[in-house]
XYZ file of C-alpha atoms in Angstrom:
568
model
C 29.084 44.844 -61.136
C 30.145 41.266 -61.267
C 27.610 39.022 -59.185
C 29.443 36.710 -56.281
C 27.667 33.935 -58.560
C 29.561 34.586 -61.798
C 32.826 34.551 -60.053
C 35.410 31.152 -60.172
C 36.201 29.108 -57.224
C 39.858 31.032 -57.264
C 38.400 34.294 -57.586
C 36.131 33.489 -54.523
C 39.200 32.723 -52.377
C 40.597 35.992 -53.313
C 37.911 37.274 -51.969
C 37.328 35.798 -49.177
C 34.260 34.411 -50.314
C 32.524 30.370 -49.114
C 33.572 28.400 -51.731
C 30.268 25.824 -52.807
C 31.795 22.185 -52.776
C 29.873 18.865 -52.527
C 28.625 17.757 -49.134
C 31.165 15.362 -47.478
C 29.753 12.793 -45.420
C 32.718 11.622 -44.218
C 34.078 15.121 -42.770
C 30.873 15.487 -41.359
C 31.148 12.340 -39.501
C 34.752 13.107 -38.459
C 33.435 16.735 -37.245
C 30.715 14.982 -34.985
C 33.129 12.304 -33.414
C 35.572 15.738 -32.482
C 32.509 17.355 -30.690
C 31.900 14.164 -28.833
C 35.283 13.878 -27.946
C 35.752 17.309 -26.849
C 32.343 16.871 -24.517
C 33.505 13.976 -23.571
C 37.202 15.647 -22.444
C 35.517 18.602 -20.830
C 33.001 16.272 -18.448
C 35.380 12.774 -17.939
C 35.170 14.156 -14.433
C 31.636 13.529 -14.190
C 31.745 10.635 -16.200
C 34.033 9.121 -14.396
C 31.795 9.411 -11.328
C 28.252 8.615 -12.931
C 29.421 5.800 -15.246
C 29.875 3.476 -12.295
C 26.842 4.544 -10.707
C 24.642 3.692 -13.751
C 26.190 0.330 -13.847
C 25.023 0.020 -10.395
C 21.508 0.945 -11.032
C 21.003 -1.241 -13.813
C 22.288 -4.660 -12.034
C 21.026 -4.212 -8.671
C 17.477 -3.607 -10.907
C 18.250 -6.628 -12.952
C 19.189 -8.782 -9.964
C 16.030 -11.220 -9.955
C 13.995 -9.514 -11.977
C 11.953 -12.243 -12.516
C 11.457 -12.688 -8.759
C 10.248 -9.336 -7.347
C 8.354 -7.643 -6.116
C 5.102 -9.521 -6.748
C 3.077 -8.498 -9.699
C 0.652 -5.750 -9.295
C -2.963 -5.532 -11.148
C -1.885 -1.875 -12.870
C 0.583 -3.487 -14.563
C -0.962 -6.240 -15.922
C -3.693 -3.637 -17.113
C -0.891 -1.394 -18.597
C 0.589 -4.342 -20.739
C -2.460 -5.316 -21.695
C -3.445 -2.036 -22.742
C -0.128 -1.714 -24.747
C -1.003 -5.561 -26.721
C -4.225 -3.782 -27.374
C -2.380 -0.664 -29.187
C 0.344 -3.268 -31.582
C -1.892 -5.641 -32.276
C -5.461 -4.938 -32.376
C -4.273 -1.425 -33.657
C -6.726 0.498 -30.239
C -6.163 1.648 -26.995
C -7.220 -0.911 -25.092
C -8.663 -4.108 -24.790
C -11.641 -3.073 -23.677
C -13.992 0.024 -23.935
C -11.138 2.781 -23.494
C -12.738 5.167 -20.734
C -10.127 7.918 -20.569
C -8.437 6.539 -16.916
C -5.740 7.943 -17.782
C -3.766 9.154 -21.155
C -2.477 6.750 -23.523
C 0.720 7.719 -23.998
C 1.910 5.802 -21.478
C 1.392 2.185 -22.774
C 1.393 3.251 -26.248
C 5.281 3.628 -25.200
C 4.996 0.404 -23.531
C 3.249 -0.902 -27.081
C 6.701 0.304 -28.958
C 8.870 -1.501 -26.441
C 7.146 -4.488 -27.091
C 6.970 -4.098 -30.646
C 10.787 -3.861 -30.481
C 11.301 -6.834 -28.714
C 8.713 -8.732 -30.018
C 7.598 -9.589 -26.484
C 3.848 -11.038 -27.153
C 5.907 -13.415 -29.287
C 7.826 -15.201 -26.472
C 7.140 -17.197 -23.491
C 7.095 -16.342 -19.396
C 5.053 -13.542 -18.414
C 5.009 -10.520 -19.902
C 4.965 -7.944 -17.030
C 8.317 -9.548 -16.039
C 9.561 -9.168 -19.719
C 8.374 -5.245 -19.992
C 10.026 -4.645 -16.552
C 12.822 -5.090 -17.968
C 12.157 -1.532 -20.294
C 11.299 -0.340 -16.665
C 15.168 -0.803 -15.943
C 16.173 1.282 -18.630
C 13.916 3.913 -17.662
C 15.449 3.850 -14.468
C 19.277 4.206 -15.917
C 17.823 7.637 -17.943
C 16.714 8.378 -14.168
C 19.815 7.987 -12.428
C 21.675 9.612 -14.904
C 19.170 12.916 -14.918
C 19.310 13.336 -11.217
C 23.078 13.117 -11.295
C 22.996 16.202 -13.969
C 20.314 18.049 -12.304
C 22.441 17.936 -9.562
C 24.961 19.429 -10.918
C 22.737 21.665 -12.845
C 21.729 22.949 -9.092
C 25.399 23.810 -7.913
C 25.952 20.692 -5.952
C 29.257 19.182 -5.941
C 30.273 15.999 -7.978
C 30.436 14.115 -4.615
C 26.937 14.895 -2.501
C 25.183 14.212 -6.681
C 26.990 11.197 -6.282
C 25.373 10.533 -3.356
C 22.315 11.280 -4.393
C 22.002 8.495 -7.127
C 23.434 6.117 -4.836
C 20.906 6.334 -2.326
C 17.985 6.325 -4.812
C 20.243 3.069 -6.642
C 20.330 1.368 -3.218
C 17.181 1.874 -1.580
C 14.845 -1.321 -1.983
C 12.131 1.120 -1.899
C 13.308 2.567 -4.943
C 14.214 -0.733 -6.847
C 11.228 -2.787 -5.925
C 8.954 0.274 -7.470
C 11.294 1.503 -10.466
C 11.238 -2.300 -11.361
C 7.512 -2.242 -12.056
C 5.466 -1.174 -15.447
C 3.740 1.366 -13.831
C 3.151 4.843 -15.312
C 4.578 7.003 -13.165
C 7.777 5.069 -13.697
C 7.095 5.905 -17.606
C 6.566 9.504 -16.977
C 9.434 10.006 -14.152
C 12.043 11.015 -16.662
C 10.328 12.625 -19.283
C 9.947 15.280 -15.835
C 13.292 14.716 -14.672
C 14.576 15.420 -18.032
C 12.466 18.979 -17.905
C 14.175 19.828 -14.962
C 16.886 19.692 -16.020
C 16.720 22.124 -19.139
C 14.824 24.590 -17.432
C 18.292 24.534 -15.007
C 20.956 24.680 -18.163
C 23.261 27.481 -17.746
C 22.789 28.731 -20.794
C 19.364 30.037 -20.254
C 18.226 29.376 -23.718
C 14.700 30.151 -25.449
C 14.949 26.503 -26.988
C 15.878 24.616 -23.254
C 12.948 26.211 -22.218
C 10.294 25.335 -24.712
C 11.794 21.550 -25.543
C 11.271 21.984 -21.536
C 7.637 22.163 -21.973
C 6.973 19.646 -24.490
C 8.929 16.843 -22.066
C 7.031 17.914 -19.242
C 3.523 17.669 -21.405
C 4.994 14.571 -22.308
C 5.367 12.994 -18.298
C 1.864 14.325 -17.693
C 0.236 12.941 -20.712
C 2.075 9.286 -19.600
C 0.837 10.118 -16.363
C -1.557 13.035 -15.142
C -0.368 13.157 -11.238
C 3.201 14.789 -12.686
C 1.304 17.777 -12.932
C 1.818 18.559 -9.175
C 5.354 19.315 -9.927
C 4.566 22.418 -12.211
C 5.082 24.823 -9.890
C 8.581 23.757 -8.974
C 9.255 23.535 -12.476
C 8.234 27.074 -13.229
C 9.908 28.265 -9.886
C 13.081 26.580 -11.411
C 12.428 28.011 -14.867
C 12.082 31.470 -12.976
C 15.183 31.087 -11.689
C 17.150 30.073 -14.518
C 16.297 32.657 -16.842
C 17.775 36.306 -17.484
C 15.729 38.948 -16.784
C 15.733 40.297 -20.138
C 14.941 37.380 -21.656
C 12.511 35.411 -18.925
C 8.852 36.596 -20.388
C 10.483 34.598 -23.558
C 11.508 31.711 -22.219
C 8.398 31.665 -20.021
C 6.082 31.968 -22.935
C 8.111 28.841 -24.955
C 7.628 26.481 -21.826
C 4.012 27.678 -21.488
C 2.922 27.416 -25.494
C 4.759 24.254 -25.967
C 3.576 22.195 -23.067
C 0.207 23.460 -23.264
C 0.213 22.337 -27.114
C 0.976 19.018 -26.360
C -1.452 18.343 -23.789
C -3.942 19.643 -26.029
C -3.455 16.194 -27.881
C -5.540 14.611 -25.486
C -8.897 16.436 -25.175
C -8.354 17.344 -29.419
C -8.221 12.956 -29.688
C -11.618 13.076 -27.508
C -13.493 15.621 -29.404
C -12.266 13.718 -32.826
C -13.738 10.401 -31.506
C -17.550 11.848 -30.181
C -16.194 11.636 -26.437
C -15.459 14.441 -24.683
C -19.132 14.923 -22.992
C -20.857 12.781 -21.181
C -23.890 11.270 -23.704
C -25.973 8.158 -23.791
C -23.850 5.141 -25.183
C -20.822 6.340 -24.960
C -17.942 7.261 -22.303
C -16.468 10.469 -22.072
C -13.238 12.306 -20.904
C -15.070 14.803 -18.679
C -17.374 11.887 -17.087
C -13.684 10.040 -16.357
C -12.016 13.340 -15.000
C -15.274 13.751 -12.564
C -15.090 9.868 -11.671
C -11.271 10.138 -11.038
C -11.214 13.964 -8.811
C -14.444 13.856 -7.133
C -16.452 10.437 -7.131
C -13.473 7.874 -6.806
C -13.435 6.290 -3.662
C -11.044 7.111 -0.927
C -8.852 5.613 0.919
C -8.981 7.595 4.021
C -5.947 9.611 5.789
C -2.495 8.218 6.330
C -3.203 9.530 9.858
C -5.898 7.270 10.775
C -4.741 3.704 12.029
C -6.388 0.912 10.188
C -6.754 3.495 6.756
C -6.219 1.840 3.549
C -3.696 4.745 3.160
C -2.160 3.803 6.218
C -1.097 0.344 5.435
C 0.121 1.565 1.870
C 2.028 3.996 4.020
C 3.453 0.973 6.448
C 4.490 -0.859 3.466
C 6.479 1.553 2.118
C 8.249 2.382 5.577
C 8.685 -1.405 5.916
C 10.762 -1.601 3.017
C 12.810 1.342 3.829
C 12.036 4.135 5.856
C 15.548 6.364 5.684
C 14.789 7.386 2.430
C 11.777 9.235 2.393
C 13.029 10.549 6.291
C 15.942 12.021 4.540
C 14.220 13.592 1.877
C 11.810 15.026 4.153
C 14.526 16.597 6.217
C 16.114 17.453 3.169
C 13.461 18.968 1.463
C 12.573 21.535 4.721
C 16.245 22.244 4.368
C 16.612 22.888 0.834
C 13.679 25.149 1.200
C 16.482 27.629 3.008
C 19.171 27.856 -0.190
C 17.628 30.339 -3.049
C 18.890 27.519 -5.545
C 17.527 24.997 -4.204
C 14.002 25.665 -3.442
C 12.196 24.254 -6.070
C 13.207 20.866 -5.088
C 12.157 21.845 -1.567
C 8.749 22.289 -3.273
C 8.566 19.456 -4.518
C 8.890 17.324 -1.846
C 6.443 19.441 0.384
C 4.274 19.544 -2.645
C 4.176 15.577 -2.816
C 4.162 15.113 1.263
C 1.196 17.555 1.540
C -0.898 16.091 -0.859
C -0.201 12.641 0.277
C -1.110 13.429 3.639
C -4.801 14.866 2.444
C -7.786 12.558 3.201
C -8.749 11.003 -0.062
C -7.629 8.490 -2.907
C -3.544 7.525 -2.473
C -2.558 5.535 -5.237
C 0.086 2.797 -4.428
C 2.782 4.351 -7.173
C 2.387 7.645 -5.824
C 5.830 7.193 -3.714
C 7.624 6.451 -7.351
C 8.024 10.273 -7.982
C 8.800 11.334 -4.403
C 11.992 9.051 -4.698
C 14.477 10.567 -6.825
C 13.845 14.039 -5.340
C 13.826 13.158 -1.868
C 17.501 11.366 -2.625
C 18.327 14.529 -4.425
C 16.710 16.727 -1.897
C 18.593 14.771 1.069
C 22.222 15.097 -0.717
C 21.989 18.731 -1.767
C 20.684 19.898 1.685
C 24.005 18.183 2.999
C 26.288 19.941 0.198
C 24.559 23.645 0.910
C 25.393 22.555 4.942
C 29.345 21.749 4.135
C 28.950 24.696 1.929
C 28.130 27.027 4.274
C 30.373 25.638 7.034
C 33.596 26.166 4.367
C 37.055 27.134 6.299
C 36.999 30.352 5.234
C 40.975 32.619 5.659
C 40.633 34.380 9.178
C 40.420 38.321 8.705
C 42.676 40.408 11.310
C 40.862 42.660 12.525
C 37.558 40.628 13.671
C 39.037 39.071 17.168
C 36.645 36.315 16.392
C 37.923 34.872 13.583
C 39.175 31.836 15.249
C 36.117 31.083 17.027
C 34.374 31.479 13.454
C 37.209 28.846 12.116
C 37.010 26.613 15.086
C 33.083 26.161 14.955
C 33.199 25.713 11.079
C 35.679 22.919 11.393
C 33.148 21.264 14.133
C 30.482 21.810 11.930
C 31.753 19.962 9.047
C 33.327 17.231 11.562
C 29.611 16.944 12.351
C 28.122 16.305 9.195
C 30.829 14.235 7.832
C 30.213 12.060 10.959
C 26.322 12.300 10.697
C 27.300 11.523 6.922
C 29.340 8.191 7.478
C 27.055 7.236 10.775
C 23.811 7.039 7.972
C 25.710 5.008 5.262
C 27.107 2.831 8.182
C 23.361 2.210 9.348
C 21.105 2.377 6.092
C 23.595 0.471 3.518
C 23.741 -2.680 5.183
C 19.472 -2.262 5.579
C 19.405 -1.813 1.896
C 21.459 -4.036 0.122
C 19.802 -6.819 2.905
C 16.326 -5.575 1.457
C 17.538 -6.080 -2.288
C 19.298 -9.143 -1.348
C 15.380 -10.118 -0.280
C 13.634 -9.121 -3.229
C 16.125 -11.120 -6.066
C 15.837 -14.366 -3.882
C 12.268 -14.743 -2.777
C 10.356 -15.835 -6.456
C 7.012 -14.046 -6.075
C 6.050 -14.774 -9.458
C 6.692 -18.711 -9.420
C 2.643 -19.406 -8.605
C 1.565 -17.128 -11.249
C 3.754 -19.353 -13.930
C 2.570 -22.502 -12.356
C -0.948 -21.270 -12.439
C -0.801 -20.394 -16.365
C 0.420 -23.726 -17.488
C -1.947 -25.540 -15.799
C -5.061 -23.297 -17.588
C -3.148 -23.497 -20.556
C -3.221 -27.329 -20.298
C -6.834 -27.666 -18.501
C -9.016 -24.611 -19.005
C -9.384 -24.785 -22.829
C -11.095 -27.902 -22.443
C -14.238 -27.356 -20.575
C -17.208 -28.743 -22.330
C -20.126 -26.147 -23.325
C -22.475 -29.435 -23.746
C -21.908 -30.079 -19.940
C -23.106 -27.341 -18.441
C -20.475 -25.300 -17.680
C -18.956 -21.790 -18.753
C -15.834 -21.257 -20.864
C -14.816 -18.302 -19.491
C -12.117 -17.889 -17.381
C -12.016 -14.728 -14.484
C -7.913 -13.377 -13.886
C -6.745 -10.422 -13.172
C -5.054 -8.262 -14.994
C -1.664 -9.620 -14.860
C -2.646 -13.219 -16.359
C -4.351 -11.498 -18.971
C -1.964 -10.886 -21.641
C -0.334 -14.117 -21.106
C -3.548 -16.618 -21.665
C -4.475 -14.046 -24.895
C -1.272 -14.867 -26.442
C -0.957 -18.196 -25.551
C -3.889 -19.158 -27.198
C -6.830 -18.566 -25.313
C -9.988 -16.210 -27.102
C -9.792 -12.735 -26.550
C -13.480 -12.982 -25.409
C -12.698 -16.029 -23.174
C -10.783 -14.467 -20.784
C -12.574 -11.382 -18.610
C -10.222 -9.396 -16.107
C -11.857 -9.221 -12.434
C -12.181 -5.532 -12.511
C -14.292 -5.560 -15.176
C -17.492 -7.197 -12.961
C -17.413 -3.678 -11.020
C -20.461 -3.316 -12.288
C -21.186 0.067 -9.798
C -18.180 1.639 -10.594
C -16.993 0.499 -13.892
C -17.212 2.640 -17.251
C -16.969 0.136 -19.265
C -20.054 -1.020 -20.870
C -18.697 -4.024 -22.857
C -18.325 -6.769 -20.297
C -21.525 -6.107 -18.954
C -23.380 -6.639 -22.084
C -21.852 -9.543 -22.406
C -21.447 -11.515 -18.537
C -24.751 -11.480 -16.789
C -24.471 -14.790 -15.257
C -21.938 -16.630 -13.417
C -22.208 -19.796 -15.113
C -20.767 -18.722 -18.054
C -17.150 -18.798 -16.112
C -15.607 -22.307 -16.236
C -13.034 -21.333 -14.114
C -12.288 -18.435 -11.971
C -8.580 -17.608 -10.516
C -7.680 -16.329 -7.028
C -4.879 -14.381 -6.672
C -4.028 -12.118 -3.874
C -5.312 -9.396 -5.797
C -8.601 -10.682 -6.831
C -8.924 -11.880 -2.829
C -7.934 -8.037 -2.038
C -10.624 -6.619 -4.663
C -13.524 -8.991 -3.001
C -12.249 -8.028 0.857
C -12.139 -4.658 0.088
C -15.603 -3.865 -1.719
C -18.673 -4.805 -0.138
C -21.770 -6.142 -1.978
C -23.065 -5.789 -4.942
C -19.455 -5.116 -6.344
C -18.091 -8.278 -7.934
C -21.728 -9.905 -7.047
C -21.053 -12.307 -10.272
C -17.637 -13.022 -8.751
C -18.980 -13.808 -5.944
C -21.437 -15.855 -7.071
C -19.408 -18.206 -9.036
C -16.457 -18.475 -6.487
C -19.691 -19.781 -3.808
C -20.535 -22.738 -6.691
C -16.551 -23.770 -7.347
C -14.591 -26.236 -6.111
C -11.206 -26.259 -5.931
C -9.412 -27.187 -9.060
C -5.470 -26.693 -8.286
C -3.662 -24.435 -5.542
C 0.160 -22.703 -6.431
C 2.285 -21.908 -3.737
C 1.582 -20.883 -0.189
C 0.621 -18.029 2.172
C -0.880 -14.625 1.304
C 1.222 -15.432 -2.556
C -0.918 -18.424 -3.505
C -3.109 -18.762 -6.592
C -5.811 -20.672 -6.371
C -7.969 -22.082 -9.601
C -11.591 -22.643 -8.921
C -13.997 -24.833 -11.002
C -17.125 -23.319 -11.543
C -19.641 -26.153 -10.888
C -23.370 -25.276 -12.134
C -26.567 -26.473 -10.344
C -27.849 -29.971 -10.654
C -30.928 -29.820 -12.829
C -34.140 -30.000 -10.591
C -36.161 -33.328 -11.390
C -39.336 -33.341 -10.716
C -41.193 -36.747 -9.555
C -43.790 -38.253 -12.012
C -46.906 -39.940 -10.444
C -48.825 -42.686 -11.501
């Protein structure tokens, strides 16, 4: 018998048999622009409704930038962390004590890579916000599709990225380089695979590995696992769900595994003499961290994190509370009930409450509020009288009330909450809260280098975190410039600064920003005692800007030399 391979092209025809030609580039190109135009045909609906809306996110997000909100000390460490990773080639500028995985920054690190940001002037949180925007487009355009993905009409998903685009809330936080904001849609982006139709063994395991992904960029994501796997439950046939639960499970446990396998390889995953460890940071960060008492109890430091957030807008997170409690009565939409009681009840627990921890409750409390309303117009649907039931008309009359009522309840909340929003936006691109920290720079830049060992005084200077980056680049000595938190000296895992400062006259100069101010306020004595110390033999060198905003450079003056009187 003649083998297929012996046969001619013509033969092979006859026989309905793949004739071999040459790979063609070109047809392959021409094949891939007909899928995208036939996915692009089959959603322009929903394109035409989210491409808008992503416009929208991105320039109400990139509406003075530069301006607001003020910078915060987590990103400065962040960025810092990330110049660390490109150019000193480690994870961070000081000793790395497992705070949290890496993976975060080191995404920051390829942004800035990229763009070549430690290469340019102006500050470099404000330039690496400006990744933070993009992050936020993938957002908006996730929670539009998991929407869908969850059976809600084009309109109320609509509505769902338009209140997370518009709420000031949501833009001051999505604006800033904070990890949760790196890790949002990795999670997002689980979601919605575990919710494609399809139901597919590969959704479900690239599932995992994106959601190992958010956790190892930050660790707190892992509260939403059991919504995911509710969701995953769900969205899986019966035949096939041990499968698909197995692929999420192996694949998101293998990538996690990364980050104890990277502390075993480098000596650090116990606690031992001279070295940190990534079970003496997991203790430090779950059981010894200080708290910051209930949101319950007036005066709390979780209570006035709580009043800031309400300050800048309260509707938000009271809609997606109501919505959430109301999703929790739809089958389909329970999961995303769970996760905003999930995120509400542990917020509301006595202990630590970070000041990003809102960042994640955002985009499912939008998503939670407009679902809730499309299950409620759902289930209020006209539906055709039947004969025989003598109160069909009563049924048709209170359905059409119904829906009168949350249409009106609809329109009454955009009349009242738009206006309060785009006012609050309007606020944060016109008042410059970063103006004082530029001002501030220049003049080190220009004064600090030149302090005079011979003289007496330090050459160190004391920032926090958010100058820190800046002065490296811009000239300063790695070693000359020590971040505030670092003089923790109770607290602080990080046995490098320590070795090193012992005395407060080696600072020539020693910044005060509102969060340095906040870090001496806030811990008592002996935290910061070097801090202290050198801020009670300063004078005042130069002051930027006014009110709780202002930076203030002090001078570090040493003691005059005691003289001692010679007699005769």
């Amino acid at each position: 018998m003649t083998s297929n391979l012996a046969l001619s092209p013509d033969q092979r025809r006859r026989l309905a048999l793949p004739v071999d030609s040459p790979r063609d580039p070109i047809g392959g190109l021409r094949t891939t622009r007909a899928r995208l135009q036939a996915w692009a045909w089959r959603h322009r609906k929903s394109l035409l409704v989210v491409t808008p809306l992503l416009v929208v996110v991105a320039a109400i997000r990139l509406w003075g930038l530069s301006h607001g909100p003020a910078l915060a000390d987590d990103e400065g460490t962040y960025v810092a962390e990330a110049w660390a990773v490109q150019v000193k080639h480690t994870l961070a500028p000081y000793t790395y004590w497992y705070d949290h995985p890496p993976l975060g920054w080191i995404q920051v690190a390829a942004f800035t890579w990229l763009t070549g940001t430690f290469h340019s002037a102006g500050l470099h949180v404000v330039a690496v916000r400006k990744m933070m925007v993009g992050y936020a487009v993938v957002d908006a355009g996730l929670i539009y599709l998991l929407a869908r993905r969850l059976g809600v009409r084009r309109l109320w998903a609509a509505v769902a990225v338009g209140m997370w685009a518009l709420s000031p809330l949501a833009v001051g936080y999505s604006r800033m380089v904070y990890l949760d904001n790196i890790a949002l849609p990795w999670v997002l982006a689980a979601f919605v695979l575990v919710a494609t139709p399809r139901r597919s063994l590969w959704a479900h395991t690239a599932a995992g590995a994106l959601f190992a992904v958010g956790v190892l960029s930050k660790e707190t994501m892992v509260l939403l696992l059991p919504a995911l796997l509710w969701l995953a439950w769900q969205h899986t046939d019966r035949r096939t769900r041990s499968f698909c639960l197995v692929g999420l499970w192996s694949s998101g446990i293998l990538v996690v595994l990364f980050y104890p396998l990277m502390a075993v390889l480098r000596g650090e995953l116990l606690p031992g003499p001279g070295h940190v460890s990534l079970v003496q940071a997991l203790q430090w960060q779950f059981l010894s961290r200080p708290s910051t008492g209930s949101v319950l109890s007036a005066g709390s430091a979780s209570r006035t994190l709580l009043d800031q957030w309400l300050s800048l807008d309260g509707w938000l997170l009271l809609l997606g509370l109501i919505g959430g409690l109301g999703c929790l009565a739809v089958r389909r939409l329970r999961p995303i009930g769970l996760v905003v009681v999930l995120l509400v009840a542990v917020g509301l627990r006595p202990g630590y409450l970070p000041q990003p921890y809102v960042i994640t409750m955002l985009p499912f409390a939008a998503l939670a509020a407009a679902a809730a309303a499309d299950a409620a117009w759902t289930a209020l649907r006209d539906r055709p009288p039947v004969p025989i039931r003598r109160s069909a008309p009563r049924e048709h009359q209170l359905r059409v009330v119904g829906r009168g009522l949350v249409l009106a309840t609809a329109i009454a909340l955009a009349a009242i909450t738009i206006p309060q929003w785009l006012h609050g936006d309007s606020a944060l691109a016109s008042v410059d809260q970063t103006a004082p920290v530029v001002a501030a720079e220049h003049w080190l830049e220009a004064h600090a280098g030149a302090v005079d060992n011979r003289s007496g005084y330090g050459r160190d200077v004391l920032v926090d975190d958010t100058m820190w980056s800046d002065l490296v680049t811009h000239g300063f000595p790695q070693s000359q410039v020590i971040w505030f938190y670092k003089l923790d000296y109770v607290d602080n895992l990080d046995p490098s600064v320590r070795r090193r400062i012992h005395d407060y006259r080696d600072f020539g100069y020693v910044v005060s920003s509102p969060i340095v101010r906040a870090g001496l306020s806030l811990s008592p004595a002996p935290r910061y005692e070097l801090a202290r110390q050198a801020l009670a033999h300063a004078t005042r060198a130069a002051t930027f800007g006014t009110g709780p905003e202002r930076i203030v450079i002090y001078h570090v003056v040493p003691p005059k030399p005691q003289t001692t009187r010679r007699h005769p």
